[in-house]
DNA sequence: GTGCTTATCGTCAGAGAGACGACTATCATC
DNA sequence: GATGATAGTCGTCTCTCTGACGATAAGCAC
């Protein structure tokens, strides 16, 4: 069985790759960076990089996210059981609301990188709309791309991503789509204070469906601990002034938001 | 940013660890093996081992499972999107029903193994009650242990597991508990043909609650594609003869089975 | 047969969701 | 200032599903 033979083990490279999602202009978008060197030179890829010898996986993901977006991380307490196997991490940028980071899955096909054996621990980050996608200072080397076009739900399938990043992105989008059903994670896409209508637009963008504003309003305001009114109002969406809310303490939604069957 | 510098990368050992769950005597049990060498010599641990240079992660998990339990694996088609990010694999043993294998999460804390930097990709396997836990041929080196006692839900907390395997086991149990809510995975704990009562006992053992037999019967027989009657009956549970069923094609349960709150 | 066990069908009340009507409050424009 | 457009918020009705639980069926041990 030779379990754990420390003298001779096959060496692997371990990386983290990030699926960073946000909602911009009513569409779910993913952060991509352009590869400057082979393999897949010139292709778009997910941001990521090597795990350093002395850092953990979540730590590496948090560091990479910070390098790519400027978001800084601090641990989000009390998420252990509810947040799934790997605890979520809450991220706070200098001028933005919190974000969410969690482990997604690990990809280790022997030939996924032609240079060597690389195992990538993919992470999923949900962020509010970042004013400037200032990734690395070089604007042409990074962009927000509509997720629907990248995962084959649009006629223009677009250029494929480097490595197996198309598959990783699709898995991340599916995770986000299912997770906002039964958790309050959709608020991670919103600014610190938001209206019910803005939250509904998040659901509509992530799921790609239209939701009834009245039923949605009843549902989210009627779920204890989901939303807390801040007292303020805003008219930034036009129309009648809307109440402003911030996320309540609840992390799980019971009963869940139901995604309409298409 | 130095993304992917193939010339110099920190070498990691990559292993797979297995959370193998089954239901025996109305209790959820996990497969443990005894460590014969340091560190944690004499401790119980999850089965697992190194990923070989030319095999994928699921492949390695499947191989380890086969070595430990005798279950053989073959791919389970058509599970891609519904089964989550990482496809499930269906396992078939010589004399038993199918089993289920899926990636759980990856654990890579820098100090989780005192000898070297080890990243472990944990997998979750759900198997029907195996007649003989013949792990490696040495009966004293492996056992089925009640999961409740191992994850701190019982007064006798028992001996802790080696490494971070207690945490991995707890995550696997939680994954199983939540996944049988909205998928048909509970049938993976059952023999090829089973009664509604046997399926109910699986839910009761995994969740640790009592369910109403009448409502459970209505729910599972009323969900299209969940169960298919085979035509036969059995009295192996005593009482009135019960219809035998096999798993239907459905993988997702909509609406889900609701775990009683408490 | 009697009693025990488990399976299976039925009934009823309450919670929650989808469909949609109605009213409110602001802004842009005439 | 009146008018219309836009968006927010409250209600109502119906249907489905669930939880609680009564009732009956069909085996086995004695």
Coordinates of C-alpha atoms (C1' of nucleotides) in Angstrom, one line a residue:
Chain A
X1 CA 0.0 0.0 0.0
X2 CA 3.0 2.2 0.5
X3 CA 1.0 5.0 2.0
X4 CA 3.1 8.2 2.3
X5 CA 6.6 7.3 1.5
X6 CA 8.4 10.5 2.3
X7 CA 11.7 9.5 0.7
X8 CA 10.4 9.2 -2.9
X9 CA 7.2 10.9 -4.0
X10 CA 6.4 12.3 -7.4
X11 CA 6.7 16.1 -7.4
X12 CA 3.8 18.2 -8.5
X13 CA 3.4 21.9 -9.1
X14 CA 0.3 23.3 -7.2
X15 CA -1.4 26.4 -8.4
X16 CA -4.6 28.3 -7.5
X17 CA -6.8 29.6 -10.3
X18 CA -9.6 32.1 -9.7
X19 CA -13.0 32.3 -11.1
X20 CA -13.9 35.9 -10.2
X21 CA -17.5 36.8 -10.9
X22 CA -19.3 40.1 -10.8
X23 CA -22.5 41.5 -12.2
X24 CA -22.1 44.5 -14.6
X25 CA -24.8 46.0 -16.7
X26 CA -27.2 43.2 -16.0
X27 CA -24.8 40.5 -17.0
X28 CA -22.7 38.0 -15.1
X29 CA -19.0 38.6 -15.9
X30 CA -15.8 36.8 -15.2
X31 CA -12.4 38.3 -14.8
X32 CA -9.9 37.1 -17.5
X33 CA -6.2 37.9 -18.0
X34 CA -4.3 37.6 -21.2
X35 CA -1.4 35.2 -21.3
X36 CA 1.9 36.8 -22.4
X37 CA 3.9 33.7 -22.9
X38 CA 3.5 30.1 -24.2
X39 CA 1.8 27.9 -23.9
X40 CA -1.5 29.4 -25.0
X41 CA 0.3 32.7 -25.6
X42 CA -2.3 35.4 -26.4
X43 CA -5.2 33.3 -25.0
X44 CA -7.4 34.6 -22.3
X45 CA -7.1 32.6 -19.0
X46 CA -8.3 32.7 -15.4
X47 CA -6.0 34.6 -13.0
X48 CA -3.9 32.4 -10.8
X49 CA -0.4 31.4 -9.9
X50 CA 1.7 29.1 -7.8
X51 CA 1.1 28.3 -4.2
X52 CA 4.1 29.3 -2.2
X53 CA 5.9 26.8 0.0
X54 CA 4.7 28.4 3.2
X55 CA 1.2 29.5 2.5
X56 CA -2.1 27.7 2.6
X57 CA -4.5 27.2 -0.4
X58 CA -7.0 29.8 0.7
X59 CA -4.2 32.1 1.6
X60 CA -2.7 31.8 -1.9
X61 CA -6.1 32.4 -3.5
X62 CA -6.6 35.5 -1.4
X63 CA -3.2 36.8 -2.4
X64 CA -3.8 36.2 -6.1
X65 CA -7.2 37.9 -5.9
X66 CA -5.6 40.9 -4.2
X67 CA -2.9 41.1 -6.8
X68 CA -5.4 41.0 -9.6
X69 CA -8.2 43.1 -8.3
X70 CA -6.9 45.1 -5.3
X71 CA -9.4 43.4 -3.0
X72 CA -8.0 42.6 0.4
X73 CA -9.1 39.6 2.4
X74 CA -9.9 39.0 6.0
X75 CA -11.4 35.9 7.5
X76 CA -15.2 35.6 7.7
X77 CA -16.1 34.1 11.0
X78 CA -18.8 31.6 11.8
X79 CA -19.2 30.1 8.4
X80 CA -17.8 26.6 9.0
X81 CA -20.6 24.2 8.7
X82 CA -23.0 26.4 6.8
X83 CA -20.5 27.4 4.2
X84 CA -19.6 23.9 3.2
X85 CA -16.5 21.9 3.5
X86 CA -14.0 24.7 3.0
X87 CA -14.7 27.9 4.9
X88 CA -15.5 31.0 3.0
X89 CA -13.4 34.1 3.2
X90 CA -14.7 37.6 3.2
X91 CA -12.8 40.2 1.2
X92 CA -12.9 43.9 1.7
X93 CA -11.5 46.3 -0.8
X94 CA -10.5 49.9 -0.1
X95 CA -13.5 51.5 -1.6
X96 CA -15.8 48.6 -2.3
X97 CA -18.2 46.3 -0.4
X98 CA -17.2 42.9 0.8
X99 CA -16.6 39.9 -1.5
X100 CA -16.7 36.2 -1.0
X101 CA -14.0 33.6 -1.7
X102 CA -14.4 29.8 -1.4
X103 CA -12.7 26.8 -2.8
X104 CA -14.3 25.4 -5.9
X105 CA -12.7 22.2 -7.0
X106 CA -9.3 20.8 -7.9
X107 CA -8.2 20.0 -11.5
X108 CA -5.3 17.6 -12.0
X109 CA -5.5 15.9 -15.4
X110 CA -2.0 14.7 -16.2
X111 CA -1.9 16.6 -19.5
X112 CA -3.7 19.8 -18.5
X113 CA -0.5 21.7 -18.7
X114 CA 1.9 20.6 -21.5
X115 CA 5.0 21.7 -19.6
X116 CA 4.7 19.7 -16.4
X117 CA 2.3 18.1 -13.9
X118 CA 0.3 20.9 -12.5
X119 CA -2.6 20.4 -10.0
X120 CA -4.7 23.5 -9.8
X121 CA -7.0 24.2 -6.8
X122 CA -9.7 26.5 -8.3
X123 CA -11.4 29.1 -6.1
X124 CA -14.6 31.0 -6.7
X125 CA -14.8 34.7 -5.8
X126 CA -17.9 36.8 -5.9
X127 CA -17.4 40.5 -6.0
X128 CA -19.5 43.6 -6.4
X129 CA -19.0 45.6 -9.6
X130 CA -15.5 46.9 -9.3
X131 CA -15.3 50.5 -10.7
X132 CA -11.9 49.9 -12.4
X133 CA -10.8 46.5 -13.4
X134 CA -7.2 47.6 -12.7
X135 CA -5.5 44.2 -13.0
X136 CA -1.8 44.6 -12.7
X137 CA -1.9 48.1 -14.0
X138 CA -2.0 47.0 -17.6
X139 CA -5.5 47.5 -18.8
X140 CA -5.1 45.6 -22.1
X141 CA -4.0 42.4 -20.2
X142 CA -7.3 41.9 -18.3
X143 CA -11.0 42.3 -18.8
X144 CA -14.4 41.4 -17.6
X145 CA -16.0 39.0 -20.0
X146 CA -19.7 38.1 -20.1
X147 CA -19.8 34.6 -18.6
X148 CA -22.7 33.4 -20.8
X149 CA -20.6 33.8 -24.0
X150 CA -17.7 31.9 -22.5
X151 CA -19.5 28.8 -21.4
X152 CA -21.4 28.1 -24.6
X153 CA -24.8 29.6 -23.8
X154 CA -24.5 32.2 -26.5
X155 CA -24.3 31.8 -30.3
X156 CA -20.9 33.5 -30.4
X157 CA -19.0 30.9 -28.5
X158 CA -15.9 33.2 -28.6
X159 CA -12.3 32.1 -28.3
X160 CA -11.7 29.2 -26.0
X161 CA -9.8 29.8 -22.8
X162 CA -6.3 28.5 -22.1
X163 CA -5.7 25.1 -20.5
X164 CA -8.9 23.7 -19.0
X165 CA -10.0 27.1 -17.8
X166 CA -13.2 27.0 -19.8
X167 CA -14.3 24.0 -17.8
X168 CA -13.2 25.6 -14.5
X169 CA -15.2 28.7 -15.4
X170 CA -18.3 26.7 -16.3
X171 CA -18.0 24.9 -13.0
X172 CA -17.6 28.2 -11.1
X173 CA -20.6 29.7 -12.8
X174 CA -22.7 26.7 -12.0
X175 CA -21.6 26.8 -8.4
X176 CA -22.6 30.4 -8.2
X177 CA -26.0 29.8 -9.8
X178 CA -26.9 27.0 -7.5
X179 CA -25.4 28.6 -4.4
X180 CA -27.5 31.8 -4.5
X181 CA -30.5 29.5 -4.4
X182 CA -30.0 28.4 -0.8
X183 CA -27.6 31.0 0.6
X184 CA -27.5 34.7 1.0
X185 CA -24.4 34.9 -1.2
X186 CA -26.1 37.0 -3.8
X187 CA -25.5 40.0 -1.6
X188 CA -21.8 39.5 -2.2
X189 CA -22.4 40.9 -5.7
X190 CA -24.0 44.0 -4.2
X191 CA -22.6 47.2 -2.8
X192 CA -22.7 47.6 1.0
X193 CA -26.2 49.0 0.8
X194 CA -28.6 48.0 -1.9
X195 CA -32.2 47.9 -2.8
X196 CA -34.4 44.9 -3.3
X197 CA -34.5 45.7 -7.0
X198 CA -30.8 45.7 -7.2
X199 CA -30.7 42.4 -5.5
X200 CA -33.3 41.1 -7.9
X201 CA -31.2 42.2 -10.8
X202 CA -28.3 40.1 -9.4
X203 CA -30.5 37.0 -9.4
X204 CA -31.8 37.8 -12.9
X205 CA -28.2 38.3 -14.2
X206 CA -26.8 35.2 -12.6
X207 CA -29.7 32.9 -13.6
X208 CA -30.5 34.7 -16.9
X209 CA -34.2 34.8 -16.2
X210 CA -36.8 37.4 -15.3
X211 CA -38.3 37.3 -11.8
X212 CA -41.5 38.8 -10.7
X213 CA -40.6 42.0 -8.7
X214 CA -43.6 41.6 -6.3
X215 CA -43.0 37.9 -5.4
X216 CA -39.2 38.5 -5.1
X217 CA -39.8 41.4 -2.8
X218 CA -42.1 39.4 -0.6
X219 CA -39.7 36.5 -0.5
X220 CA -36.5 38.4 0.4
X221 CA -38.1 40.7 2.9
X222 CA -40.0 37.9 4.5
X223 CA -37.0 35.7 5.1
X224 CA -35.7 36.4 8.6
X225 CA -32.1 37.5 8.8
X226 CA -31.6 37.8 5.0
X227 CA -31.9 41.6 4.8
X228 CA -31.7 44.4 7.4
X229 CA -33.1 47.8 6.5
X230 CA -30.6 50.6 7.0
X231 CA -33.2 53.3 7.3
X232 CA -32.1 55.1 4.2
X233 CA -33.7 55.3 0.8
X234 CA -32.4 55.9 -2.8
X235 CA -33.7 56.7 -6.2
X236 CA -30.7 55.7 -8.1
X237 CA -32.7 53.1 -9.9
X238 CA -35.3 55.7 -10.9
X239 CA -39.0 55.5 -10.0
X240 CA -40.3 55.6 -6.5
X241 CA -37.6 55.8 -3.8
X242 CA -36.6 52.3 -2.6
X243 CA -35.5 51.2 0.9
X244 CA -31.8 50.5 1.4
X245 CA -30.8 47.2 3.0
X246 CA -27.6 45.6 4.1
X247 CA -27.0 41.8 4.4
X248 CA -28.4 40.3 7.6
X249 CA -26.6 37.7 9.5
X250 CA -28.2 34.7 7.9
X251 CA -26.1 32.7 5.5
X252 CA -28.5 29.9 4.6
X253 CA -31.9 30.6 3.1
X254 CA -34.6 28.2 4.3
X255 CA -36.8 27.7 2.3
X256 CA -34.5 28.5 -0.6
X257 CA -35.0 30.9 -3.5
X258 CA -36.4 28.8 -6.3
X259 CA -34.8 29.2 -9.7
X260 CA -37.7 29.0 -12.2
X261 CA -37.5 25.9 -14.4
X262 CA -36.9 27.3 -17.8
Chain B
X1 CA 2.9 38.3 -11.2
X2 CA 5.2 35.6 -12.5
X3 CA 2.4 33.3 -13.5
X4 CA 3.6 29.8 -14.2
X5 CA 7.4 29.9 -14.2
X6 CA 8.2 26.4 -15.3
X7 CA 11.9 26.7 -14.5
X8 CA 11.5 27.0 -10.7
X9 CA 8.4 25.9 -8.9
X10 CA 8.0 24.7 -5.3
X11 CA 7.5 20.9 -5.4
X12 CA 4.5 19.5 -3.5
X13 CA 3.4 15.9 -2.8
X14 CA -0.2 15.3 -3.9
X15 CA -2.3 12.6 -2.4
X16 CA -5.9 11.5 -2.4
X17 CA -7.7 10.7 0.8
X18 CA -11.0 8.9 0.8
X19 CA -14.1 9.4 2.9
X20 CA -15.9 6.1 2.3
X21 CA -19.3 6.0 3.9
X22 CA -21.8 3.2 4.2
X23 CA -24.9 2.5 6.4
X24 CA -24.5 -0.5 8.7
X25 CA -27.0 -1.4 11.4
X26 CA -28.9 1.9 11.1
X27 CA -25.7 4.0 11.5
X28 CA -23.6 5.9 9.1
X29 CA -20.1 4.5 9.2
X30 CA -16.8 5.5 7.7
X31 CA -13.9 3.3 6.6
X32 CA -10.7 3.8 8.6
X33 CA -7.3 2.3 8.4
X34 CA -4.7 2.0 11.1
X35 CA -1.4 3.7 10.5
X36 CA 1.6 1.4 10.9
X37 CA 4.3 4.0 10.8
X38 CA 5.0 7.5 12.1
X39 CA 3.8 10.1 12.1
X40 CA 0.6 9.3 13.9
X41 CA 1.7 5.7 14.2
X42 CA -1.2 3.6 15.6
X43 CA -3.8 6.3 14.9
X44 CA -6.8 5.6 12.7
X45 CA -6.7 7.5 9.4
X46 CA -8.7 7.8 6.2
X47 CA -7.5 5.5 3.4
X48 CA -5.5 7.2 0.7
X49 CA -2.1 7.5 -1.0
X50 CA 0.0 9.3 -3.5
X51 CA -1.3 10.3 -6.9
X52 CA 1.0 8.7 -9.5
X53 CA 2.7 10.8 -12.1
X54 CA 0.5 9.6 -15.0
X55 CA -2.9 9.3 -13.4
X56 CA -5.7 11.8 -12.8
X57 CA -7.2 12.7 -9.5
X58 CA -10.4 10.8 -9.9
X59 CA -8.4 7.9 -11.3
X60 CA -6.2 7.8 -8.2
X61 CA -9.2 8.0 -5.9
X62 CA -10.8 5.1 -7.8
X63 CA -7.6 3.1 -7.6
X64 CA -7.2 3.6 -3.9
X65 CA -10.9 2.8 -3.3
X66 CA -10.4 -0.4 -5.2
X67 CA -7.3 -1.3 -3.2
X68 CA -9.1 -0.7 0.1
X69 CA -12.5 -2.2 -0.5
X70 CA -12.4 -4.3 -3.7
X71 CA -14.9 -2.0 -5.4
X72 CA -14.1 -1.4 -9.0
X73 CA -14.9 1.7 -10.9
X74 CA -16.3 2.6 -14.2
X75 CA -17.4 6.0 -15.4
X76 CA -21.0 7.1 -14.8
X77 CA -22.2 8.8 -17.9
X78 CA -24.4 11.9 -18.1
X79 CA -23.7 13.3 -14.7
X80 CA -21.7 16.4 -15.8
X81 CA -23.8 19.4 -15.0
X82 CA -26.2 17.8 -12.5
X83 CA -23.5 16.2 -10.5
X84 CA -21.7 19.3 -9.7
X85 CA -18.3 20.7 -10.8
X86 CA -16.5 17.4 -10.7
X87 CA -18.2 14.5 -12.3
X88 CA -19.2 11.6 -10.2
X89 CA -18.0 8.1 -10.9
X90 CA -20.0 5.0 -10.4
X91 CA -18.3 2.0 -8.9
X92 CA -19.3 -1.6 -9.2
X93 CA -18.0 -4.4 -7.0
X94 CA -18.0 -8.0 -7.8
X95 CA -21.0 -8.9 -5.6
X96 CA -22.4 -5.5 -4.6
X97 CA -24.5 -2.8 -6.0
X98 CA -23.1 0.4 -7.5
X99 CA -21.3 3.0 -5.4
X100 CA -20.6 6.7 -5.9
X101 CA -17.4 8.6 -6.0
X102 CA -16.9 12.3 -6.2
X103 CA -14.4 14.9 -5.3
X104 CA -14.9 16.5 -1.9
X105 CA -12.4 19.3 -1.3
X106 CA -8.6 19.9 -1.2
X107 CA -6.6 20.3 2.0
X108 CA -3.3 22.0 1.9
X109 CA -2.3 23.6 5.1
X110 CA 1.4 24.0 5.1
X111 CA 1.8 22.0 8.4
X112 CA -0.8 19.4 7.9
X113 CA 1.9 16.7 7.4
X114 CA 5.0 17.2 9.6
X115 CA 7.3 15.5 7.0
X116 CA 6.7 17.6 4.0
X117 CA 4.3 19.8 2.1
X118 CA 1.4 17.6 1.1
X119 CA -1.7 18.7 -0.6
X120 CA -4.5 16.1 -0.3
X121 CA -7.5 16.0 -2.7
X122 CA -10.2 14.4 -0.6
X123 CA -12.9 12.3 -2.3
X124 CA -16.2 11.1 -1.0
X125 CA -17.4 7.6 -1.7
X126 CA -20.9 6.3 -0.9
X127 CA -21.2 2.5 -0.9
X128 CA -23.8 -0.1 0.1
X129 CA -23.1 -2.2 3.1
X130 CA -20.1 -4.2 2.1
X131 CA -20.3 -7.8 3.5
X132 CA -16.7 -8.0 4.5
X133 CA -14.6 -5.0 5.1
X134 CA -11.6 -6.8 3.7
X135 CA -9.2 -3.9 3.5
X136 CA -5.8 -5.0 2.4
X137 CA -6.4 -8.5 3.8
X138 CA -5.4 -7.5 7.3
X139 CA -8.6 -7.3 9.3
X140 CA -7.1 -5.5 12.3
X141 CA -5.8 -2.7 10.2
X142 CA -9.1 -1.4 9.0
X143 CA -12.6 -1.0 10.3
X144 CA -16.0 0.6 9.8
X145 CA -16.4 3.3 12.5
X146 CA -19.7 5.0 13.3
X147 CA -19.4 8.5 11.9
X148 CA -21.3 10.2 14.6
X149 CA -18.7 9.3 17.2
X150 CA -15.9 10.5 15.1
X151 CA -17.2 14.0 14.4
X152 CA -18.1 15.0 17.9
X153 CA -21.8 14.3 17.9
X154 CA -21.5 11.7 20.6
X155 CA -20.5 11.9 24.2
X156 CA -17.6 9.5 23.6
X157 CA -15.6 11.6 21.2
X158 CA -13.2 8.7 20.7
X159 CA -9.6 8.9 19.6
X160 CA -8.8 11.7 17.1
X161 CA -7.8 10.8 13.6
X162 CA -4.4 11.3 12.1
X163 CA -3.5 14.5 10.4
X164 CA -6.5 16.7 9.6
X165 CA -8.6 13.6 8.7
X166 CA -11.1 14.4 11.4
X167 CA -11.9 17.6 9.6
X168 CA -12.0 15.9 6.2
X169 CA -14.3 13.2 7.5
X170 CA -16.7 15.8 9.0
X171 CA -16.7 17.7 5.7
X172 CA -17.5 14.5 3.9
X173 CA -20.3 13.6 6.2
X174 CA -21.8 17.0 5.9
X175 CA -21.6 16.8 2.1
X176 CA -23.4 13.4 2.2
X177 CA -26.0 14.8 4.5
X178 CA -26.8 17.8 2.4
X179 CA -26.5 16.0 -1.0
X180 CA -29.1 13.3 -0.3
X181 CA -31.5 16.2 0.2
X182 CA -31.6 17.3 -3.4
X183 CA -30.2 14.3 -5.3
X184 CA -31.0 10.6 -5.6
X185 CA -27.6 9.7 -4.1
X186 CA -29.1 8.0 -1.1
X187 CA -29.7 5.0 -3.4
X188 CA -25.9 4.6 -3.6
X189 CA -26.1 3.3 0.0
X190 CA -28.7 0.6 -1.0
X191 CA -28.3 -2.8 -2.7
X192 CA -29.4 -3.0 -6.4
X193 CA -33.0 -3.6 -5.4
X194 CA -34.4 -2.2 -2.2
X195 CA -37.7 -1.2 -0.5
X196 CA -39.0 2.2 0.4
X197 CA -38.4 1.3 4.0
X198 CA -34.8 0.5 3.4
X199 CA -34.3 3.8 1.6
X200 CA -36.0 5.5 4.5
X201 CA -33.6 3.9 6.9
X202 CA -30.7 5.3 4.9
X203 CA -32.0 8.8 5.3
X204 CA -32.7 8.2 9.0
X205 CA -29.1 6.9 9.5
X206 CA -27.4 9.7 7.6
X207 CA -29.4 12.5 9.1
X208 CA -29.8 10.9 12.5
X209 CA -33.6 11.6 12.6
X210 CA -36.8 9.7 12.4
X211 CA -39.0 10.2 9.4
X212 CA -42.6 9.5 9.0
X213 CA -42.9 6.3 6.9
X214 CA -46.2 7.4 5.3
X215 CA -45.0 10.8 4.2
X216 CA -41.7 9.4 3.1
X217 CA -43.4 6.8 1.0
X218 CA -45.6 9.4 -0.6
X219 CA -42.6 11.6 -1.4
X220 CA -40.3 9.1 -2.9
X221 CA -42.9 7.2 -4.9
X222 CA -44.4 10.5 -6.1
X223 CA -41.1 12.0 -7.4
X224 CA -40.9 11.1 -11.1
X225 CA -37.7 9.2 -12.1
X226 CA -36.5 8.6 -8.5
X227 CA -37.6 5.0 -8.1
X228 CA -38.6 2.4 -10.6
X229 CA -40.5 -0.7 -9.3
X230 CA -38.9 -4.0 -10.3
X231 CA -42.1 -5.9 -9.9
X232 CA -40.7 -8.1 -7.1
X233 CA -41.5 -8.0 -3.4
X234 CA -39.6 -9.0 -0.3
X235 CA -40.3 -9.5 3.4
X236 CA -36.7 -9.3 4.5
X237 CA -37.7 -6.3 6.7
X238 CA -40.5 -8.3 8.3
X239 CA -44.1 -7.3 8.2
X240 CA -46.2 -6.9 5.1
X241 CA -44.3 -7.7 1.9
X242 CA -42.8 -4.6 0.4
X243 CA -42.4 -3.6 -3.3
X244 CA -38.8 -3.7 -4.6
X245 CA -37.4 -0.7 -6.4
X246 CA -34.3 0.2 -8.3
X247 CA -32.9 3.7 -8.9
X248 CA -34.6 5.6 -11.6
X249 CA -32.7 7.8 -14.0
X250 CA -33.2 11.0 -12.1
X251 CA -30.2 12.5 -10.4
X252 CA -31.7 15.7 -9.0
X253 CA -34.8 15.8 -6.7
X254 CA -37.0 18.7 -7.4
X255 CA -38.5 19.6 -5.0
X256 CA -35.9 18.2 -2.6
X257 CA -36.3 15.9 0.4
X258 CA -36.5 18.2 3.4
X259 CA -34.3 17.4 6.4
X260 CA -36.4 18.1 9.5
X261 CA -35.1 21.2 11.3
X262 CA -33.9 20.7 14.9
Chain C
dG1 C1' -56.7 -17.1 15.2
dT2 C1' -54.1 -13.4 18.1
dG3 C1' -50.8 -10.2 18.2
dC4 C1' -46.9 -7.8 16.2
dT5 C1' -44.6 -5.7 12.5
dT6 C1' -44.1 -3.2 8.4
dA7 C1' -46.3 -1.4 4.0
dT8 C1' -49.5 1.5 1.8
dC9 C1' -53.4 4.5 1.0
dG10 C1' -56.2 8.6 2.5
dT11 C1' -57.6 12.9 4.7
dC12 C1' -57.0 17.5 6.5
dA13 C1' -54.9 21.9 7.7
dG14 C1' -51.2 25.1 7.0
dA15 C1' -47.2 27.1 4.6
dG16 C1' -45.3 28.9 0.6
dA17 C1' -45.0 30.0 -4.5
dG18 C1' -46.8 31.8 -8.9
dA19 C1' -49.9 35.0 -11.2
dC20 C1' -51.4 39.3 -11.1
dG21 C1' -54.2 43.6 -9.5
dA22 C1' -53.7 48.0 -7.2
dC23 C1' -51.6 51.8 -5.2
dT24 C1' -47.5 54.9 -4.2
dA25 C1' -43.8 58.0 -4.9
dT26 C1' -40.3 60.0 -7.6
dC27 C1' -38.5 62.1 -12.1
dA28 C1' -38.8 63.9 -17.0
dT29 C1' -41.3 66.4 -19.9
dC30 C1' -44.9 69.1 -21.7
Chain D
dG1 C1' -48.3 72.4 -12.4
dA2 C1' -50.3 68.4 -15.0
dT3 C1' -49.0 64.1 -17.3
dG4 C1' -46.8 60.0 -18.2
dA5 C1' -43.0 56.8 -17.3
dT6 C1' -40.6 54.1 -14.0
dA7 C1' -39.9 51.5 -10.1
dG8 C1' -41.3 50.1 -5.3
dT9 C1' -44.6 48.0 -2.1
dC10 C1' -48.8 45.8 -0.4
dG11 C1' -52.7 42.4 -1.2
dT12 C1' -55.3 38.6 -3.0
dC13 C1' -56.3 34.2 -5.0
dT14 C1' -55.2 29.6 -6.2
dC15 C1' -52.4 25.6 -6.4
dT16 C1' -48.9 22.5 -4.7
dC17 C1' -46.5 20.4 -1.3
dT18 C1' -45.6 19.1 3.5
dG19 C1' -46.5 17.5 8.2
dA20 C1' -49.5 15.1 11.3
dC21 C1' -52.0 11.2 11.7
dG22 C1' -56.0 7.7 11.0
dA23 C1' -57.0 3.4 8.7
dT24 C1' -56.3 -0.7 6.2
dA25 C1' -53.4 -4.6 4.3
dA26 C1' -50.4 -8.6 4.4
dG27 C1' -46.9 -11.0 6.1
dC28 C1' -44.6 -13.8 10.5
dA29 C1' -44.3 -16.0 15.5
dC30 C1' -46.9 -18.2 18.7

